PDB file of C-alpha atoms in Angstrom:
ATOM      1  CA  MET A   1       0.000   0.000   0.000  1.00 45.00           C
ATOM      2  CA  ASP A   2       1.404   3.416  -0.957  1.00 47.00           C
ATOM      3  CA  GLU A   3       2.101   5.533   2.129  1.00 42.00           C
ATOM      4  CA  ALA A   4       0.176   8.454   0.584  1.00 45.00           C
ATOM      5  CA  LEU A   5      -3.001   6.380   0.301  1.00 58.00           C
ATOM      6  CA  SER A   6      -4.397   5.908   3.784  1.00 70.00           C
ATOM      7  CA  LEU A   7      -6.899   3.273   4.763  1.00 77.00           C
ATOM      8  CA  SER A   8      -9.450   6.045   5.288  1.00 82.00           C
ATOM      9  CA  SER A   9      -9.189   6.961   1.579  1.00 86.00           C
ATOM     10  CA  TYR A  10     -10.189   3.441   0.607  1.00 87.00           C
ATOM     11  CA  LEU A  11     -13.022   3.552   3.153  1.00 88.00           C
ATOM     12  CA  VAL A  12     -14.349   6.731   1.520  1.00 91.00           C
ATOM     13  CA  PHE A  13     -13.979   5.155  -1.929  1.00 92.00           C
ATOM     14  CA  ASN A  14     -15.932   2.041  -0.914  1.00 92.00           C
ATOM     15  CA  THR A  15     -18.676   4.073   0.758  1.00 92.00           C
ATOM     16  CA  VAL A  16     -19.130   6.266  -2.324  1.00 93.00           C
ATOM     17  CA  ALA A  17     -19.070   3.226  -4.636  1.00 92.00           C
ATOM     18  CA  ARG A  18     -21.739   1.498  -2.542  1.00 91.00           C
ATOM     19  CA  ASN A  19     -23.981   4.582  -2.336  1.00 91.00           C
ATOM     20  CA  GLY A  20     -23.398   5.931  -5.835  1.00 91.00           C
ATOM     21  CA  ASN A  21     -23.732   9.415  -4.385  1.00 91.00           C
ATOM     22  CA  LEU A  22     -21.284  11.772  -2.662  1.00 92.00           C
ATOM     23  CA  SER A  23     -23.863  13.339  -0.335  1.00 91.00           C
ATOM     24  CA  SER A  24     -25.151   9.978   0.870  1.00 91.00           C
ATOM     25  CA  ALA A  25     -21.600   8.749   1.432  1.00 91.00           C
ATOM     26  CA  ALA A  26     -20.700  11.916   3.367  1.00 90.00           C
ATOM     27  CA  LYS A  27     -23.763  11.455   5.581  1.00 90.00           C
ATOM     28  CA  GLU A  28     -22.878   7.832   6.290  1.00 88.00           C
ATOM     29  CA  LEU A  29     -19.255   8.739   7.076  1.00 87.00           C
ATOM     30  CA  THR A  30     -20.327  11.795   9.142  1.00 88.00           C
ATOM     31  CA  ILE A  31     -17.971  14.089   7.245  1.00 89.00           C
ATOM     32  CA  SER A  32     -18.557  16.926   4.784  1.00 89.00           C
ATOM     33  CA  GLN A  33     -19.090  16.366   1.071  1.00 90.00           C
ATOM     34  CA  PRO A  34     -15.983  18.473   0.214  1.00 90.00           C
ATOM     35  CA  ALA A  35     -13.955  16.144   2.485  1.00 90.00           C
ATOM     36  CA  VAL A  36     -15.275  13.166   0.528  1.00 91.00           C
ATOM     37  CA  SER A  37     -14.337  14.833  -2.771  1.00 91.00           C
ATOM     38  CA  ARG A  38     -10.838  15.679  -1.520  1.00 90.00           C
ATOM     39  CA  SER A  39     -10.278  12.110  -0.339  1.00 90.00           C
ATOM     40  CA  LEU A  40     -11.352  10.686  -3.707  1.00 92.00           C
ATOM     41  CA  GLN A  41      -9.118  13.154  -5.528  1.00 91.00           C
ATOM     42  CA  ARG A  42      -6.102  12.120  -3.421  1.00 89.00           C
ATOM     43  CA  LEU A  43      -6.834   8.465  -4.122  1.00 90.00           C
ATOM     44  CA  GLU A  44      -7.204   9.027  -7.874  1.00 90.00           C
ATOM     45  CA  GLU A  45      -3.998  11.067  -7.975  1.00 88.00           C
ATOM     46  CA  GLY A  46      -2.131   8.461  -5.928  1.00 86.00           C
ATOM     47  CA  LEU A  47      -3.278   5.609  -8.172  1.00 89.00           C
ATOM     48  CA  ALA A  48      -3.043   7.699 -11.360  1.00 90.00           C
ATOM     49  CA  VAL A  49      -6.473   6.500 -12.544  1.00 93.00           C
ATOM     50  CA  LYS A  50     -10.001   7.864 -12.814  1.00 93.00           C
ATOM     51  CA  LEU A  51     -12.274   5.971 -10.428  1.00 93.00           C
ATOM     52  CA  PHE A  52     -15.651   7.681 -10.905  1.00 93.00           C
ATOM     53  CA  VAL A  53     -17.637   9.425 -13.603  1.00 92.00           C
ATOM     54  CA  ARG A  54     -19.761  12.255 -12.204  1.00 87.00           C
ATOM     55  CA  SER A  55     -23.270  13.042 -13.461  1.00 83.00           C
ATOM     56  CA  SER A  56     -26.374  14.914 -12.327  1.00 78.00           C
ATOM     57  CA  ARG A  57     -27.674  11.670 -10.807  1.00 81.00           C
ATOM     58  CA  GLY A  58     -24.548  10.938  -8.770  1.00 85.00           C
ATOM     59  CA  VAL A  59     -21.428   8.954  -9.599  1.00 91.00           C
ATOM     60  CA  ARG A  60     -20.690   5.638 -11.254  1.00 91.00           C
ATOM     61  CA  LEU A  61     -17.530   3.565 -11.253  1.00 93.00           C
ATOM     62  CA  THR A  62     -15.164   3.530 -14.205  1.00 94.00           C
ATOM     63  CA  ASP A  63     -13.669   0.218 -15.339  1.00 93.00           C
ATOM     64  CA  GLU A  64     -10.669   0.927 -13.104  1.00 92.00           C
ATOM     65  CA  GLY A  65     -13.005   1.836 -10.253  1.00 92.00           C
ATOM     66  CA  GLU A  66     -14.918  -1.421 -10.681  1.00 93.00           C
ATOM     67  CA  LEU A  67     -11.649  -3.355 -10.485  1.00 92.00           C
ATOM     68  CA  LEU A  68     -10.576  -1.572  -7.300  1.00 92.00           C
ATOM     69  CA  TYR A  69     -14.017  -2.001  -5.722  1.00 91.00           C
ATOM     70  CA  GLU A  70     -14.010  -5.700  -6.552  1.00 90.00           C
ATOM     71  CA  HIS A  71     -10.775  -6.163  -4.592  1.00 87.00           C
ATOM     72  CA  THR A  72     -11.440  -3.814  -1.654  1.00 87.00           C
ATOM     73  CA  ARG A  73     -15.117  -4.480  -0.940  1.00 86.00           C
ATOM     74  CA  PRO A  74     -14.570  -7.942   0.653  1.00 82.00           C
ATOM     75  CA  ALA A  75     -11.994  -6.477   3.038  1.00 80.00           C
ATOM     76  CA  PHE A  76     -14.344  -3.778   4.314  1.00 80.00           C
ATOM     77  CA  ASP A  77     -17.251  -6.222   4.493  1.00 77.00           C
ATOM     78  CA  SER A  78     -15.051  -8.454   6.654  1.00 72.00           C
ATOM     79  CA  LEU A  79     -14.052  -5.546   8.901  1.00 75.00           C
ATOM     80  CA  ALA A  80     -17.685  -4.505   9.340  1.00 73.00           C
ATOM     81  CA  GLN A  81     -18.540  -8.071  10.332  1.00 66.00           C
ATOM     82  CA  ALA A  82     -15.632  -8.114  12.784  1.00 67.00           C
ATOM     83  CA  GLU A  83     -16.764  -4.846  14.387  1.00 68.00           C
ATOM     84  CA  ARG A  84     -20.283  -6.213  14.828  1.00 63.00           C
ATOM     85  CA  ALA A  85     -18.834  -9.326  16.435  1.00 59.00           C
ATOM     86  CA  LEU A  86     -16.670  -7.256  18.764  1.00 61.00           C
ATOM     87  CA  LYS A  87     -19.603  -5.097  19.846  1.00 62.00           C
ATOM     88  CA  ALA A  88     -21.607  -8.230  20.533  1.00 53.00           C
ATOM     89  CA  HIS A  89     -18.778  -9.575  22.705  1.00 55.00           C
ATOM     90  CA  ASN A  90     -18.474  -6.234  24.517  1.00 54.00           C
ATOM     91  CA  SER A  91     -22.177  -6.185  25.337  1.00 50.00           C
ATOM     92  CA  THR A  92     -21.811  -9.481  27.208  1.00 43.00           C
ATOM     93  CA  GLY A  93     -18.471  -8.738  28.851  1.00 49.00           C
ATOM     94  CA  ILE A  94     -15.444  -9.387  26.643  1.00 49.00           C
ATOM     95  CA  GLU A  95     -12.227 -10.581  28.217  1.00 55.00           C
ATOM     96  CA  THR A  96      -9.393  -8.062  28.374  1.00 69.00           C
ATOM     97  CA  ILE A  97      -7.457  -7.723  25.111  1.00 74.00           C
ATOM     98  CA  LYS A  98      -3.709  -7.606  25.694  1.00 81.00           C
ATOM     99  CA  LEU A  99      -2.314  -5.417  22.929  1.00 82.00           C
ATOM    100  CA  GLY A 100       1.268  -4.410  22.205  1.00 84.00           C
ATOM    101  CA  VAL A 101       2.276  -1.319  20.227  1.00 81.00           C
ATOM    102  CA  SER A 102       5.681  -0.624  18.729  1.00 79.00           C
ATOM    103  CA  ALA A 103       7.303   2.400  20.356  1.00 71.00           C
ATOM    104  CA  ASN A 104       7.790   4.034  16.958  1.00 67.00           C
ATOM    105  CA  LEU A 105       4.095   3.662  16.088  1.00 69.00           C
ATOM    106  CA  CYS A 106       2.465   4.613  19.357  1.00 64.00           C
ATOM    107  CA  LYS A 107       2.642   8.373  18.981  1.00 61.00           C
ATOM    108  CA  PRO A 108       2.115   8.875  15.216  1.00 59.00           C
ATOM    109  CA  LEU A 109      -0.593   6.237  14.671  1.00 63.00           C
ATOM    110  CA  PHE A 110      -2.025   4.865  17.899  1.00 64.00           C
ATOM    111  CA  THR A 111      -2.283   7.601  20.529  1.00 63.00           C
ATOM    112  CA  PRO A 112      -4.173  10.183  18.394  1.00 59.00           C
ATOM    113  CA  SER A 113      -7.137   7.808  18.023  1.00 60.00           C
ATOM    114  CA  LEU A 114      -7.116   6.166  21.451  1.00 66.00           C
ATOM    115  CA  LYS A 115      -9.029   8.863  23.356  1.00 65.00           C
ATOM    116  CA  ASN A 116     -11.975   8.888  20.934  1.00 62.00           C
ATOM    117  CA  VAL A 117     -12.081   5.097  20.747  1.00 63.00           C
ATOM    118  CA  LEU A 118     -12.265   4.688  24.514  1.00 66.00           C
ATOM    119  CA  LYS A 119     -14.948   7.368  24.656  1.00 67.00           C
ATOM    120  CA  ASN A 120     -17.041   5.771  21.915  1.00 65.00           C
ATOM    121  CA  HIS A 121     -16.395   2.164  23.015  1.00 63.00           C
ATOM    122  CA  PRO A 122     -16.319   2.340  26.836  1.00 66.00           C
ATOM    123  CA  LEU A 123     -16.710  -1.440  27.259  1.00 65.00           C
ATOM    124  CA  ILE A 124     -13.461  -2.259  25.476  1.00 67.00           C
ATOM    125  CA  LYS A 125     -10.939  -3.576  27.993  1.00 72.00           C
ATOM    126  CA  MET A 126      -7.265  -3.304  27.072  1.00 75.00           C
ATOM    127  CA  ASP A 127      -3.858  -3.921  28.573  1.00 80.00           C
ATOM    128  CA  LEU A 128      -1.249  -2.028  26.550  1.00 81.00           C
ATOM    129  CA  ARG A 129       2.467  -2.731  26.277  1.00 86.00           C
ATOM    130  CA  ILE A 130       4.829  -0.317  24.488  1.00 83.00           C
ATOM    131  CA  ALA A 131       8.061  -1.968  23.325  1.00 83.00           C
ATOM    132  CA  SER A 132      10.245  -2.630  20.293  1.00 80.00           C
ATOM    133  CA  THR A 133       8.954  -4.691  17.369  1.00 80.00           C
ATOM    134  CA  PHE A 134      11.184  -7.645  18.233  1.00 82.00           C
ATOM    135  CA  GLU A 135      10.184  -7.619  21.926  1.00 87.00           C
ATOM    136  CA  LEU A 136       6.505  -7.555  20.970  1.00 87.00           C
ATOM    137  CA  MET A 137       6.901 -10.468  18.557  1.00 86.00           C
ATOM    138  CA  GLU A 138       8.430 -12.557  21.323  1.00 88.00           C
ATOM    139  CA  ALA A 139       5.619 -11.569  23.704  1.00 89.00           C
ATOM    140  CA  VAL A 140       2.935 -12.618  21.197  1.00 86.00           C
ATOM    141  CA  GLU A 141       4.731 -15.922  20.578  1.00 84.00           C
ATOM    142  CA  ARG A 142       4.869 -16.588  24.336  1.00 85.00           C
ATOM    143  CA  GLY A 143       1.152 -15.848  24.658  1.00 82.00           C
ATOM    144  CA  GLU A 144       1.716 -12.779  26.836  1.00 86.00           C
ATOM    145  CA  LEU A 145      -0.053 -10.564  24.252  1.00 85.00           C
ATOM    146  CA  ASP A 146      -3.063 -11.288  22.066  1.00 81.00           C
ATOM    147  CA  ALA A 147      -1.647  -9.168  19.248  1.00 82.00           C
ATOM    148  CA  ALA A 148       0.714  -6.300  18.512  1.00 83.00           C
ATOM    149  CA  LEU A 149       0.797  -3.344  16.149  1.00 80.00           C
ATOM    150  CA  ILE A 150       4.255  -3.296  14.555  1.00 81.00           C
ATOM    151  CA  THR A 151       6.311  -2.273  11.556  1.00 75.00           C
ATOM    152  CA  ARG A 152       6.896  -5.488   9.640  1.00 74.00           C
ATOM    153  CA  PRO A 153      10.372  -6.995  10.120  1.00 66.00           C
ATOM    154  CA  VAL A 154      12.054  -9.330   7.620  1.00 63.00           C
ATOM    155  CA  SER A 155      10.340 -12.344   9.176  1.00 73.00           C
ATOM    156  CA  VAL A 156       7.305 -12.711  11.441  1.00 75.00           C
ATOM    157  CA  HIS A 157       8.232 -16.333  12.232  1.00 74.00           C
ATOM    158  CA  ARG A 158       5.136 -18.485  12.715  1.00 77.00           C
ATOM    159  CA  LEU A 159       2.806 -15.572  13.487  1.00 82.00           C
ATOM    160  CA  GLU A 160       0.059 -14.213  11.262  1.00 81.00           C
ATOM    161  CA  TYR A 161       0.600 -10.705   9.869  1.00 82.00           C
ATOM    162  CA  GLU A 162      -2.086  -8.415   8.430  1.00 79.00           C
ATOM    163  CA  GLU A 163      -1.160  -5.030   6.955  1.00 78.00           C
ATOM    164  CA  ILE A 164      -3.337  -2.043   7.809  1.00 73.00           C
ATOM    165  CA  ALA A 165      -1.247   0.975   6.772  1.00 73.00           C
ATOM    166  CA  ALA A 166       2.137   2.131   5.471  1.00 75.00           C
ATOM    167  CA  PHE A 167       4.464   5.102   5.891  1.00 76.00           C
ATOM    168  CA  HIS A 168       8.011   6.290   5.199  1.00 79.00           C
ATOM    169  CA  ASP A 169      10.753   7.486   7.506  1.00 82.00           C
ATOM    170  CA  ILE A 170      12.350  10.780   6.502  1.00 83.00           C
ATOM    171  CA  LEU A 171      15.461  12.698   7.490  1.00 86.00           C
ATOM    172  CA  VAL A 172      14.838  16.070   9.139  1.00 89.00           C
ATOM    173  CA  ALA A 173      16.779  18.822  10.874  1.00 89.00           C
ATOM    174  CA  ALA A 174      16.089  22.223  12.394  1.00 92.00           C
ATOM    175  CA  PRO A 175      16.574  25.265  10.110  1.00 92.00           C
ATOM    176  CA  SER A 176      19.325  26.455  12.470  1.00 91.00           C
ATOM    177  CA  TYR A 177      21.328  23.241  11.962  1.00 89.00           C
ATOM    178  CA  ILE A 178      20.849  23.405   8.203  1.00 86.00           C
ATOM    179  CA  THR A 179      22.120  27.000   8.258  1.00 87.00           C
ATOM    180  CA  LEU A 180      25.154  25.810  10.220  1.00 85.00           C
ATOM    181  CA  LEU A 181      25.900  23.146   7.611  1.00 81.00           C
ATOM    182  CA  LYS A 182      25.512  25.641   4.773  1.00 79.00           C
ATOM    183  CA  SER A 183      27.883  28.068   6.461  1.00 80.00           C
ATOM    184  CA  SER A 184      30.494  25.306   6.356  1.00 74.00           C
ATOM    185  CA  ASN A 185      30.048  25.003   2.577  1.00 72.00           C
ATOM    186  CA  ILE A 186      28.414  21.567   2.898  1.00 68.00           C
ATOM    187  CA  SER A 187      26.021  20.555   0.152  1.00 67.00           C
ATOM    188  CA  LEU A 188      22.713  19.409   1.634  1.00 64.00           C
ATOM    189  CA  ASP A 189      21.984  17.037  -1.241  1.00 62.00           C
ATOM    190  CA  ASP A 190      25.351  15.314  -1.094  1.00 62.00           C
ATOM    191  CA  GLU A 191      25.993  12.017   0.698  1.00 69.00           C
ATOM    192  CA  ALA A 192      29.180  13.613   2.034  1.00 71.00           C
ATOM    193  CA  ILE A 193      26.979  15.350   4.588  1.00 77.00           C
ATOM    194  CA  PHE A 194      27.106  12.166   6.673  1.00 78.00           C
ATOM    195  CA  ALA A 195      30.852  12.600   7.109  1.00 76.00           C
ATOM    196  CA  VAL A 196      30.364  15.806   9.123  1.00 78.00           C
ATOM    197  CA  ALA A 197      26.764  15.909  10.375  1.00 82.00           C
ATOM    198  CA  ARG A 198      25.622  14.416  13.658  1.00 85.00           C
ATOM    199  CA  LEU A 199      22.964  11.735  13.111  1.00 84.00           C
ATOM    200  CA  LEU A 200      20.464  10.491  15.684  1.00 83.00           C
ATOM    201  CA  ILE A 201      18.790   7.204  14.743  1.00 79.00           C
ATOM    202  CA  PRO A 202      16.987   4.293  16.446  1.00 75.00           C
ATOM    203  CA  PRO A 203      19.207   1.636  18.068  1.00 73.00           C
ATOM    204  CA  LYS A 204      20.402  -1.550  16.366  1.00 69.00           C
ATOM    205  CA  SER A 205      17.894  -3.513  18.422  1.00 66.00           C
ATOM    206  CA  SER A 206      14.964  -1.846  16.623  1.00 71.00           C
ATOM    207  CA  CYS A 207      13.472  -2.777  13.261  1.00 70.00           C
ATOM    208  CA  THR A 208      13.888   0.793  11.957  1.00 75.00           C
ATOM    209  CA  GLY A 209      17.488   0.939  13.131  1.00 76.00           C
ATOM    210  CA  VAL A 210      18.335  -2.311  11.332  1.00 75.00           C
ATOM    211  CA  LEU A 211      16.671  -1.218   8.073  1.00 77.00           C
ATOM    212  CA  PHE A 212      18.247   2.251   8.028  1.00 79.00           C
ATOM    213  CA  ARG A 213      21.750   0.999   8.739  1.00 79.00           C
ATOM    214  CA  SER A 214      21.327  -1.587   6.000  1.00 79.00           C
ATOM    215  CA  ALA A 215      20.186   1.095   3.543  1.00 78.00           C
ATOM    216  CA  LEU A 216      23.217   3.267   4.337  1.00 78.00           C
ATOM    217  CA  SER A 217      25.570   0.296   4.034  1.00 79.00           C
ATOM    218  CA  ASP A 218      24.119  -0.619   0.634  1.00 78.00           C
ATOM    219  CA  LYS A 219      24.990   2.890  -0.539  1.00 76.00           C
ATOM    220  CA  GLY A 220      28.489   2.720   0.934  1.00 77.00           C
ATOM    221  CA  ILE A 221      27.670   5.447   3.449  1.00 77.00           C
ATOM    222  CA  ASN A 222      29.419   5.341   6.826  1.00 77.00           C
ATOM    223  CA  PRO A 223      28.262   8.218   9.087  1.00 78.00           C
ATOM    224  CA  SER A 224      30.990   9.578  11.326  1.00 76.00           C
ATOM    225  CA  MET A 225      28.832  10.744  14.243  1.00 83.00           C
ATOM    226  CA  ILE A 226      25.918   8.508  15.257  1.00 82.00           C
ATOM    227  CA  THR A 227      23.866   8.861  18.422  1.00 80.00           C
ATOM    228  CA  GLU A 228      21.213   6.286  19.284  1.00 81.00           C
ATOM    229  CA  ALA A 229      17.829   7.005  20.880  1.00 77.00           C
ATOM    230  CA  ASP A 230      15.039   4.575  21.669  1.00 70.00           C
ATOM    231  CA  SER A 231      12.132   7.051  21.586  1.00 73.00           C
ATOM    232  CA  LEU A 232      10.631   9.360  18.975  1.00 75.00           C
ATOM    233  CA  ASP A 233      10.388  12.168  21.506  1.00 78.00           C
ATOM    234  CA  SER A 234      14.162  12.047  22.039  1.00 82.00           C
ATOM    235  CA  CYS A 235      14.768  12.153  18.289  1.00 83.00           C
ATOM    236  CA  LEU A 236      12.325  15.028  17.885  1.00 84.00           C
ATOM    237  CA  ASP A 237      13.808  17.078  20.746  1.00 87.00           C
ATOM    238  CA  PHE A 238      17.301  16.429  19.382  1.00 87.00           C
ATOM    239  CA  ALA A 239      16.387  17.731  15.944  1.00 88.00           C
ATOM    240  CA  ILE A 240      14.296  20.734  17.039  1.00 91.00           C
ATOM    241  CA  SER A 241      17.106  21.809  19.379  1.00 90.00           C
ATOM    242  CA  GLY A 242      19.398  22.112  16.361  1.00 89.00           C
ATOM    243  CA  LEU A 243      21.763  19.336  17.456  1.00 88.00           C
ATOM    244  CA  GLY A 244      21.797  17.353  14.211  1.00 87.00           C
ATOM    245  CA  ILE A 245      19.850  15.269  11.697  1.00 87.00           C
ATOM    246  CA  THR A 246      17.365  12.646  12.786  1.00 87.00           C
ATOM    247  CA  LEU A 247      15.088   9.999  11.311  1.00 83.00           C
ATOM    248  CA  LEU A 248      11.333  10.331  11.967  1.00 82.00           C
ATOM    249  CA  PRO A 249       8.166   8.699  10.620  1.00 80.00           C
ATOM    250  CA  GLU A 250       6.681  11.082   8.062  1.00 81.00           C
ATOM    251  CA  PRO A 251       3.242  11.268   9.790  1.00 76.00           C
ATOM    252  CA  PHE A 252       4.985  12.210  13.055  1.00 78.00           C
ATOM    253  CA  ALA A 253       7.148  14.902  11.430  1.00 83.00           C
ATOM    254  CA  GLU A 254       4.515  16.564   9.205  1.00 84.00           C
ATOM    255  CA  ASP A 255       3.134  19.046  11.772  1.00 84.00           C
ATOM    256  CA  HIS A 256       6.629  20.141  12.811  1.00 89.00           C
ATOM    257  CA  ILE A 257       7.629  20.651   9.174  1.00 91.00           C
ATOM    258  CA  ARG A 258       4.512  22.745   8.532  1.00 90.00           C
ATOM    259  CA  SER A 259       5.215  24.866  11.624  1.00 91.00           C
ATOM    260  CA  GLY A 260       8.775  25.553  10.459  1.00 92.00           C
ATOM    261  CA  ALA A 261      10.400  23.814  13.423  1.00 93.00           C
ATOM    262  CA  LEU A 262      11.944  21.220  11.087  1.00 93.00           C
ATOM    263  CA  ASP A 263      12.976  20.993   7.449  1.00 90.00           C
ATOM    264  CA  ARG A 264      12.975  17.801   5.387  1.00 88.00           C
ATOM    265  CA  LEU A 265      16.316  16.855   3.845  1.00 83.00           C
ATOM    266  CA  SER A 266      16.282  15.591   0.261  1.00 76.00           C
ATOM    267  CA  LEU A 267      19.334  13.370   0.319  1.00 70.00           C
ATOM    268  CA  ASP A 268      20.159  10.684  -2.209  1.00 62.00           C
ATOM    269  CA  VAL A 269      19.730   7.846   0.253  1.00 62.00           C
ATOM    270  CA  PRO A 270      17.113   5.085   0.188  1.00 59.00           C
ATOM    271  CA  VAL A 271      13.829   6.068   1.816  1.00 62.00           C
ATOM    272  CA  ILE A 272      12.826   3.534   4.453  1.00 68.00           C
ATOM    273  CA  GLY A 273       9.287   2.363   3.821  1.00 72.00           C
ATOM    274  CA  HIS A 274       7.381   0.528   6.528  1.00 72.00           C
ATOM    275  CA  SER A 275       4.457  -1.829   6.331  1.00 77.00           C
ATOM    276  CA  VAL A 276       2.358  -1.365   9.464  1.00 77.00           C
ATOM    277  CA  GLY A 277       0.269  -4.288  10.575  1.00 79.00           C
ATOM    278  CA  VAL A 278      -0.939  -6.589  13.307  1.00 80.00           C
ATOM    279  CA  ILE A 279       0.725  -9.828  14.372  1.00 82.00           C
ATOM    280  CA  TYR A 280      -1.267 -12.464  16.197  1.00 80.00           C
ATOM    281  CA  GLU A 281      -1.686 -16.170  16.733  1.00 77.00           C
ATOM    282  CA  LYS A 282      -4.200 -17.643  14.295  1.00 68.00           C
ATOM    283  CA  THR A 283      -7.315 -18.351  16.362  1.00 61.00           C
ATOM    284  CA  THR A 284     -10.740 -17.301  15.085  1.00 47.00           C
ATOM    285  CA  THR A 285     -12.138 -15.567  18.174  1.00 50.00           C
ATOM    286  CA  GLN A 286      -8.935 -13.725  18.907  1.00 54.00           C
ATOM    287  CA  ARG A 287      -8.536 -12.590  15.319  1.00 54.00           C
ATOM    288  CA  VAL A 288     -12.063 -11.134  15.166  1.00 55.00           C
ATOM    289  CA  ASN A 289     -11.671  -9.235  18.433  1.00 57.00           C
ATOM    290  CA  VAL A 290      -8.169  -7.914  17.921  1.00 61.00           C
ATOM    291  CA  MET A 291      -8.414  -7.014  14.236  1.00 58.00           C
ATOM    292  CA  SER A 292     -11.671  -5.159  14.796  1.00 61.00           C
ATOM    293  CA  LEU A 293     -10.190  -3.264  17.717  1.00 60.00           C
ATOM    294  CA  VAL A 294      -7.011  -2.262  15.911  1.00 59.00           C
ATOM    295  CA  HIS A 295      -8.947  -1.302  12.765  1.00 58.00           C
ATOM    296  CA  THR A 296     -11.101   0.971  14.915  1.00 57.00           C
ATOM    297  CA  LEU A 297      -8.077   2.526  16.595  1.00 56.00           C
ATOM    298  CA  ILE A 298      -6.263   3.307  13.349  1.00 52.00           C
ATOM    299  CA  THR A 299      -9.156   4.377  11.152  1.00 53.00           C
ATOM    300  CA  GLU A 300     -11.281   6.333  13.602  1.00 50.00           C
ATOM    301  CA  GLU A 301      -9.960   9.688  12.417  1.00 44.00           C
ATOM    302  CA  LYS A 302     -11.105  12.690  10.464  1.00 37.00           C
ATOM    303  CA  VAL A 303     -10.741  12.376   6.712  1.00 34.00           C
TER     304      VAL A 303
END
């Protein structure tokens, strides 16, 4: 899944396709019609295809739209069924769901939705564990967690993995640090920047740290000054304070880039793309409960 195409965009697409009308879809989604139109436009631009033909009677799918709807409709039908099952379990007293969340995903993807979910679904019972991807995988395998939201590593061993989103990590720095580099006659689009710039990245024990180091090694890049940090907040504070360059998930960095606190660096190094998904043991009841819960947590957002 392209990182620019969020799950909510596909939800809007499916709702419009099912209703055949933008106003009806907006009412069902409880968002404005302009928001529906913007979401469809982003999806069409991201896929580089026309999905709907507009008319005075509403909208109809193009051939490409029919193809996309054919493949995405079963997934959303399954999620709707899972949510109904979860609500039914909640109404009779569901057992506590033990859920793990990768430290690098908690703030950009999980926390923003958690408050609304708990408000709208007060009967959901959760135990949360925040840890690294590898620690969470081991906990799920030992049965200590029902499931975990992680960035996909090279192997998930014997566990089931279901993707729900995707994003990229990007390199950022404060304008003051970029000015400092420029004053030293360092080209910001040159790999040589890693020979002089201080770099703060996740530790070798993390999935992101492993992938980024591998990407640099493949390019023959050997940074001279590396500092490790095991939290996004540390990386963010480091960068905003003008202490060097850091690696952040794009969704987490966007607001700080818009505010001017950080600038994105366009360096010729591989962009680290992450598949975000849920790992769990394959049991029917557990899968229904956990997948419905996580889907709600990630997608319950404004379009």
